[in-house]
Coordinates of C-alpha atoms in Angstrom, one line a residue:
M1 CA 10.9 -13.0 7.5
A2 CA 12.8 -9.8 6.8
H3 CA 13.0 -10.6 3.1
G4 CA 9.2 -10.5 3.0
A5 CA 8.7 -7.4 5.0
G6 CA 8.9 -4.9 2.2
G7 CA 12.0 -3.1 3.6
K8 CA 15.7 -3.2 2.9
A9 CA 16.0 -7.0 2.8
S10 CA 13.1 -7.2 0.3
R11 CA 14.7 -4.6 -1.9
R12 CA 18.0 -6.4 -1.9
L13 CA 16.3 -9.7 -2.8
V14 CA 14.5 -8.1 -5.7
E15 CA 17.4 -6.0 -7.0
G16 CA 20.1 -8.6 -6.3
L17 CA 18.4 -11.8 -7.6
F18 CA 15.0 -11.4 -9.2
A19 CA 15.5 -8.3 -11.4
P20 CA 18.9 -9.3 -12.9
L21 CA 17.7 -12.7 -14.0
L22 CA 14.0 -12.3 -14.7
Y23 CA 13.8 -8.9 -16.4
P24 CA 17.3 -7.7 -17.2
A25 CA 16.3 -5.6 -20.1
S26 CA 13.9 -3.4 -18.1
R27 CA 15.0 0.2 -17.6
E28 CA 11.8 1.2 -15.7
P29 CA 11.8 1.9 -11.9
L30 CA 10.2 -0.8 -9.8
S31 CA 6.6 0.0 -9.1
D32 CA 3.3 -1.6 -8.0
A33 CA 2.2 -2.5 -11.6
A34 CA 3.8 -2.8 -15.0
H35 CA 2.4 -0.8 -18.0
L36 CA 2.8 -2.8 -21.2
E37 CA 1.9 -2.4 -24.8
V38 CA 0.0 -5.5 -26.2
G39 CA -1.2 -5.5 -29.8
G40 CA -1.0 -1.7 -30.0
A41 CA -3.0 -1.2 -26.7
R42 CA -1.7 -0.1 -23.4
I43 CA -2.5 -2.2 -20.3
A44 CA -1.5 -2.3 -16.7
F45 CA -0.6 -5.6 -15.0
T46 CA 0.1 -6.6 -11.4
T47 CA 0.4 -9.6 -9.2
D48 CA 0.2 -10.0 -5.4
S49 CA -0.1 -12.5 -2.6
F50 CA -2.0 -12.2 0.7
V51 CA -1.0 -13.9 3.9
V52 CA -2.8 -12.6 7.0
K53 CA -3.6 -14.1 10.4
P54 CA -6.4 -14.1 11.5
L55 CA -8.3 -14.6 8.2
H56 CA -11.1 -12.4 9.4
F57 CA -10.5 -9.2 11.4
P58 CA -12.4 -6.1 12.3
G59 CA -13.2 -4.2 9.2
G60 CA -12.4 -6.9 6.6
S61 CA -11.0 -10.3 5.8
I62 CA -8.4 -11.9 3.5
G63 CA -10.9 -12.3 0.6
E64 CA -11.9 -8.7 0.5
L65 CA -8.3 -7.6 1.1
A66 CA -7.1 -9.6 -1.9
V67 CA -9.4 -7.8 -4.3
N68 CA -8.8 -4.3 -2.8
G69 CA -5.0 -4.8 -2.6
T70 CA -4.8 -5.9 -6.2
M71 CA -7.0 -3.2 -7.6
N72 CA -5.2 -0.6 -5.5
D73 CA -1.8 -1.5 -7.0
L74 CA -3.3 -0.9 -10.4
A75 CA -4.9 2.4 -9.2
V76 CA -1.7 4.0 -7.8
S77 CA 0.1 3.0 -11.0
G78 CA -2.4 5.2 -12.9
A79 CA -4.8 2.5 -14.1
K80 CA -8.4 1.3 -13.5
G81 CA -8.6 -2.4 -12.8
I82 CA -11.0 -4.4 -15.1
A83 CA -10.3 -8.1 -14.4
M84 CA -8.3 -10.4 -12.1
T85 CA -7.5 -14.0 -11.5
V86 CA -7.1 -15.8 -8.1
T87 CA -5.3 -18.8 -6.7
F88 CA -6.3 -20.3 -3.3
V89 CA -3.8 -22.2 -1.3
L90 CA -5.9 -24.0 1.3
E91 CA -4.7 -25.8 4.4
E92 CA -6.0 -29.3 5.1
G93 CA -8.8 -29.1 7.6
L94 CA -9.9 -25.6 6.8
P95 CA -13.6 -25.4 7.7
T96 CA -15.9 -25.1 4.6
A97 CA -17.8 -22.3 6.3
D98 CA -14.5 -20.3 6.5
L99 CA -13.7 -20.8 2.9
E100 CA -17.3 -19.9 1.8
A101 CA -17.1 -16.7 3.9
E102 CA -13.9 -15.6 2.1
V103 CA -15.3 -16.4 -1.3
R104 CA -18.4 -14.4 -0.5
A105 CA -16.3 -11.5 0.8
M106 CA -14.2 -11.6 -2.4
S107 CA -17.4 -11.6 -4.5
G108 CA -18.8 -8.5 -2.7
A109 CA -15.5 -6.7 -3.2
L110 CA -15.5 -7.5 -6.9
K111 CA -19.0 -6.1 -7.3
R112 CA -18.1 -2.9 -5.4
A113 CA -15.0 -2.5 -7.6
G114 CA -16.8 -3.3 -10.9
V115 CA -14.1 -6.0 -11.6
V116 CA -14.6 -9.3 -13.4
M117 CA -13.0 -12.5 -12.0
A118 CA -11.5 -14.1 -15.1
G119 CA -10.2 -17.4 -13.7
G120 CA -8.4 -19.1 -10.9
D121 CA -6.8 -22.2 -9.4
T122 CA -6.9 -24.1 -6.1
K123 CA -4.2 -26.0 -4.2
V124 CA -4.4 -27.9 -0.9
V125 CA -1.4 -28.3 1.4
E126 CA -0.9 -30.3 4.6
R127 CA -2.3 -29.3 7.9
G128 CA -0.2 -26.6 9.6
K129 CA 1.4 -25.3 6.4
A130 CA -0.7 -22.3 5.3
D131 CA -2.4 -20.5 8.3
G132 CA -5.7 -21.7 6.9
M133 CA -5.5 -20.0 3.6
Y134 CA -3.2 -18.0 1.3
I135 CA -4.4 -16.1 -1.7
T136 CA -2.4 -15.0 -4.8
T137 CA -3.9 -12.7 -7.4
A138 CA -3.1 -11.1 -10.8
G139 CA -4.9 -8.0 -12.0
I140 CA -5.2 -6.3 -15.4
G141 CA -6.3 -2.7 -16.0
T142 CA -6.5 0.2 -18.5
P143 CA -4.4 3.3 -18.0
L144 CA -6.2 6.5 -16.8
P145 CA -6.1 9.2 -19.5
G146 CA -3.5 11.9 -18.9
V147 CA -1.8 10.3 -15.9
K148 CA 1.9 9.2 -16.0
V149 CA 3.3 7.9 -12.7
D150 CA 7.1 7.8 -12.6
A151 CA 9.5 8.6 -9.8
R152 CA 11.9 10.2 -12.3
S153 CA 9.4 13.0 -13.0
V154 CA 9.4 14.1 -9.3
R155 CA 11.0 17.5 -8.8
P156 CA 12.1 19.6 -5.7
G157 CA 9.1 21.6 -4.5
D158 CA 6.5 19.0 -5.3
K159 CA 4.0 18.4 -2.6
I160 CA 3.2 15.1 -0.9
L161 CA -0.4 14.2 -0.2
L162 CA -1.8 11.5 2.0
S163 CA -5.4 10.3 1.5
G164 CA -6.2 9.6 5.2
P165 CA -5.2 8.3 8.6
I166 CA -2.3 5.8 8.7
G167 CA -1.7 2.6 10.7
D168 CA -5.3 1.4 11.2
H169 CA -4.8 -1.9 9.3
G170 CA -1.5 -3.0 10.9
I171 CA -2.6 -2.2 14.5
T172 CA -6.0 -3.8 14.0
I173 CA -4.3 -7.1 12.9
L174 CA -2.1 -7.1 16.0
L175 CA -5.0 -6.6 18.3
A176 CA -7.1 -9.2 16.4
R177 CA -4.5 -11.8 17.2
G178 CA -5.2 -11.3 20.9
E179 CA -1.5 -11.1 21.7
L180 CA -1.6 -7.6 23.2
D181 CA -3.1 -6.5 26.5
F182 CA -4.5 -3.5 24.8
E183 CA -8.1 -2.6 23.8
A184 CA -9.0 -0.1 21.1
D185 CA -12.0 0.5 18.8
L186 CA -10.1 0.1 15.6
Y187 CA -10.9 -1.3 12.2
S188 CA -8.8 -2.2 9.2
D189 CA -8.9 0.5 6.5
T190 CA -9.1 -2.0 3.6
R191 CA -10.9 -0.5 0.7
S192 CA -10.5 0.5 -2.9
V193 CA -8.7 3.8 -3.4
L194 CA -9.7 4.0 -7.1
P195 CA -12.5 6.6 -6.5
L196 CA -10.0 8.9 -4.8
V197 CA -7.4 8.3 -7.5
E198 CA -9.9 9.0 -10.3
A199 CA -11.0 12.2 -8.5
L200 CA -7.4 13.3 -8.3
A201 CA -6.7 12.4 -12.0
A202 CA -9.8 14.2 -13.2
E203 CA -8.7 17.5 -11.5
C204 CA -5.0 17.5 -11.9
G205 CA -3.9 14.5 -14.0
P206 CA -0.9 16.4 -15.6
G207 CA 0.3 17.4 -12.2
I208 CA 0.5 13.9 -10.7
H209 CA 4.1 12.7 -10.7
W210 CA 4.0 9.6 -8.4
M211 CA 1.6 7.5 -6.4
R212 CA 1.9 4.5 -4.0
D213 CA -0.2 2.7 -1.5
P214 CA 1.9 2.3 1.6
T215 CA 1.2 -1.4 2.5
R216 CA 4.1 -3.5 3.8
G217 CA 6.6 -1.2 5.5
G218 CA 4.1 1.7 5.6
V219 CA 4.6 5.3 4.6
A220 CA 8.3 5.3 5.6
T221 CA 9.2 2.5 3.2
A222 CA 7.2 3.8 0.3
L223 CA 8.7 7.3 0.6
N224 CA 12.2 5.9 1.0
E225 CA 11.8 4.0 -2.2
L226 CA 10.7 7.3 -3.9
A227 CA 13.7 9.1 -2.5
R228 CA 16.0 6.4 -3.8
D229 CA 14.4 6.2 -7.2
S230 CA 14.3 10.0 -7.7
G231 CA 17.7 10.8 -6.0
L232 CA 15.9 13.5 -4.0
G233 CA 15.0 14.1 -0.4
I234 CA 11.6 13.9 1.2
E235 CA 10.5 16.2 4.0
L236 CA 7.5 15.0 6.1
L237 CA 5.7 17.2 8.7
E238 CA 4.8 14.9 11.6
E239 CA 2.1 17.3 12.8
E240 CA 0.2 17.0 9.5
I241 CA 0.1 13.2 9.3
P242 CA -3.4 12.1 10.1
M243 CA -3.6 9.2 12.6
H244 CA -6.2 7.9 15.0
D245 CA -5.4 8.3 18.7
A246 CA -5.7 4.5 19.2
V247 CA -3.0 3.9 16.6
R248 CA -0.7 6.5 18.2
G249 CA -1.3 5.0 21.7
A250 CA -0.6 1.4 20.5
C251 CA 2.6 2.5 18.8
E252 CA 3.8 4.3 21.8
L253 CA 3.0 1.3 24.1
L254 CA 4.7 -1.1 21.7
G255 CA 7.7 1.1 20.7
L256 CA 6.7 1.1 17.1
D257 CA 7.0 3.9 14.5
P258 CA 3.5 4.5 13.0
L259 CA 5.3 5.5 9.7
H260 CA 6.3 1.8 9.4
I261 CA 2.8 0.3 10.1
A262 CA 0.9 -1.3 7.1
N263 CA -2.1 0.4 5.5
E264 CA -4.6 -1.2 3.1
G265 CA -6.9 1.7 2.1
Q266 CA -4.7 4.8 1.9
F267 CA -2.3 6.2 -0.8
L268 CA 0.4 8.8 -1.2
A269 CA 0.6 11.1 -4.1
V270 CA 3.3 13.6 -5.2
V271 CA 2.0 16.5 -7.3
S272 CA 3.5 19.6 -8.7
P273 CA 3.1 22.7 -6.4
E274 CA 0.7 24.5 -8.7
Y275 CA -1.7 21.6 -8.5
A276 CA -1.4 21.0 -4.7
A277 CA -4.4 23.0 -3.5
I278 CA -6.6 21.6 -6.3
A279 CA -5.4 18.1 -5.6
L280 CA -6.1 18.3 -1.9
N281 CA -9.6 19.8 -2.5
S282 CA -10.4 17.0 -4.9
L283 CA -9.6 14.3 -2.4
Q284 CA -11.3 16.0 0.5
Q285 CA -14.5 16.4 -1.6
T286 CA -14.6 12.7 -2.4
A287 CA -16.2 10.2 -0.1
G288 CA -13.5 8.6 2.1
G289 CA -11.0 11.4 1.4
E290 CA -12.2 13.9 4.0
E291 CA -9.1 13.5 6.1
A292 CA -6.6 13.9 3.3
R293 CA -3.7 16.2 4.0
I294 CA -0.6 17.7 2.4
V295 CA 2.0 16.1 4.7
G296 CA 5.3 17.2 3.2
Q297 CA 7.4 18.2 0.1
V298 CA 10.2 17.0 -2.1
R299 CA 13.6 18.7 -1.5
V300 CA 17.1 18.5 -2.9
E301 CA 18.6 17.5 0.5
P302 CA 18.9 15.2 2.2
A303 CA 19.3 13.2 -1.0
N304 CA 18.0 9.6 -1.0
A305 CA 16.5 10.0 2.4
V306 CA 13.3 10.9 4.3
L307 CA 13.5 13.6 6.9
V308 CA 10.7 14.0 9.4
I309 CA 10.1 17.3 11.1
T310 CA 8.7 16.4 14.5
R311 CA 5.8 18.1 16.2
Y312 CA 8.3 19.5 18.7
G313 CA 10.4 21.2 16.1
G314 CA 13.2 18.7 15.9
S315 CA 14.0 16.4 13.0
R316 CA 14.9 12.7 12.4
I317 CA 15.8 10.5 9.4
V318 CA 13.3 7.7 9.0
D319 CA 14.7 4.7 7.1
M320 CA 13.3 1.6 5.5
L321 CA 12.6 -1.4 7.7
V322 CA 15.5 -3.8 8.2
G323 CA 13.5 -6.6 9.9
D324 CA 9.8 -7.3 10.2
P325 CA 8.2 -6.2 13.5
L326 CA 4.7 -6.9 12.0
P327 CA 4.8 -10.3 10.3
R328 CA 2.0 -11.5 8.1
I329 CA -0.4 -8.6 8.2
C330 CA -0.8 -7.9 4.5

């Protein structure tokens, strides 16, 4: 389970096995999407799988999540999604009504995103082998003009922006399973972040150095990957990180770090300091970005690490997940 959690074990699996054998010639840092040149044209390409239980949860469902997650990976790589494909892995005995509901949810998400479904595939496995349904996708997009996302372009002094409150999706899924004696009025944040990315690109494209949507492993894992890829340090201000009270309360009750909780509708951006105020304003003036904040900055030290300045004036190093305290939520 740890190898699928998006933390240290996942990174070791990718860097120790997949990367050396499947793309040994690549010199690019690992990211959410690959930018390729095909026939003289630049395209962005990504692939993803969605395994979530329950299939439907407050604020969304696996079908909608599959579209939004795929398009968000393209968006934070600096591209606008235009088409995708889908594979359904269905469990024997899945009610037809449940399948239809997810296909309808996917159709609605495609229309909202302005994305074409170009093809797909279906497989059925034995009862008890797939939690009802698994979905795998591939997405293709076109690069946004003037935007180049690369961890190697990050510099000390760059500012870190967060588009909105963290932890809603992960905690919503835990509550939806009915495994916790805890009630909260929470909804998954699943949505397309493309409108926010486009607003940011329009106002300060040259100043954008890096972006990522903090899904598996949350904000902590995404920023630890940035620290490692850039060789620099990340300083986060805990007081500035937006979070709903219900998420904070659930994390305190369960002993979880909200920085490790999955999100499905937020993104992080690193921009040069001269663009920081413009970038923040562009997000806050765009629907869905009203709670965006500057939550930290890039530093020389501590190299390859994320340092959190707590609300009480202390500090702590926040590392990538070793295990998976939140299985099957994205």
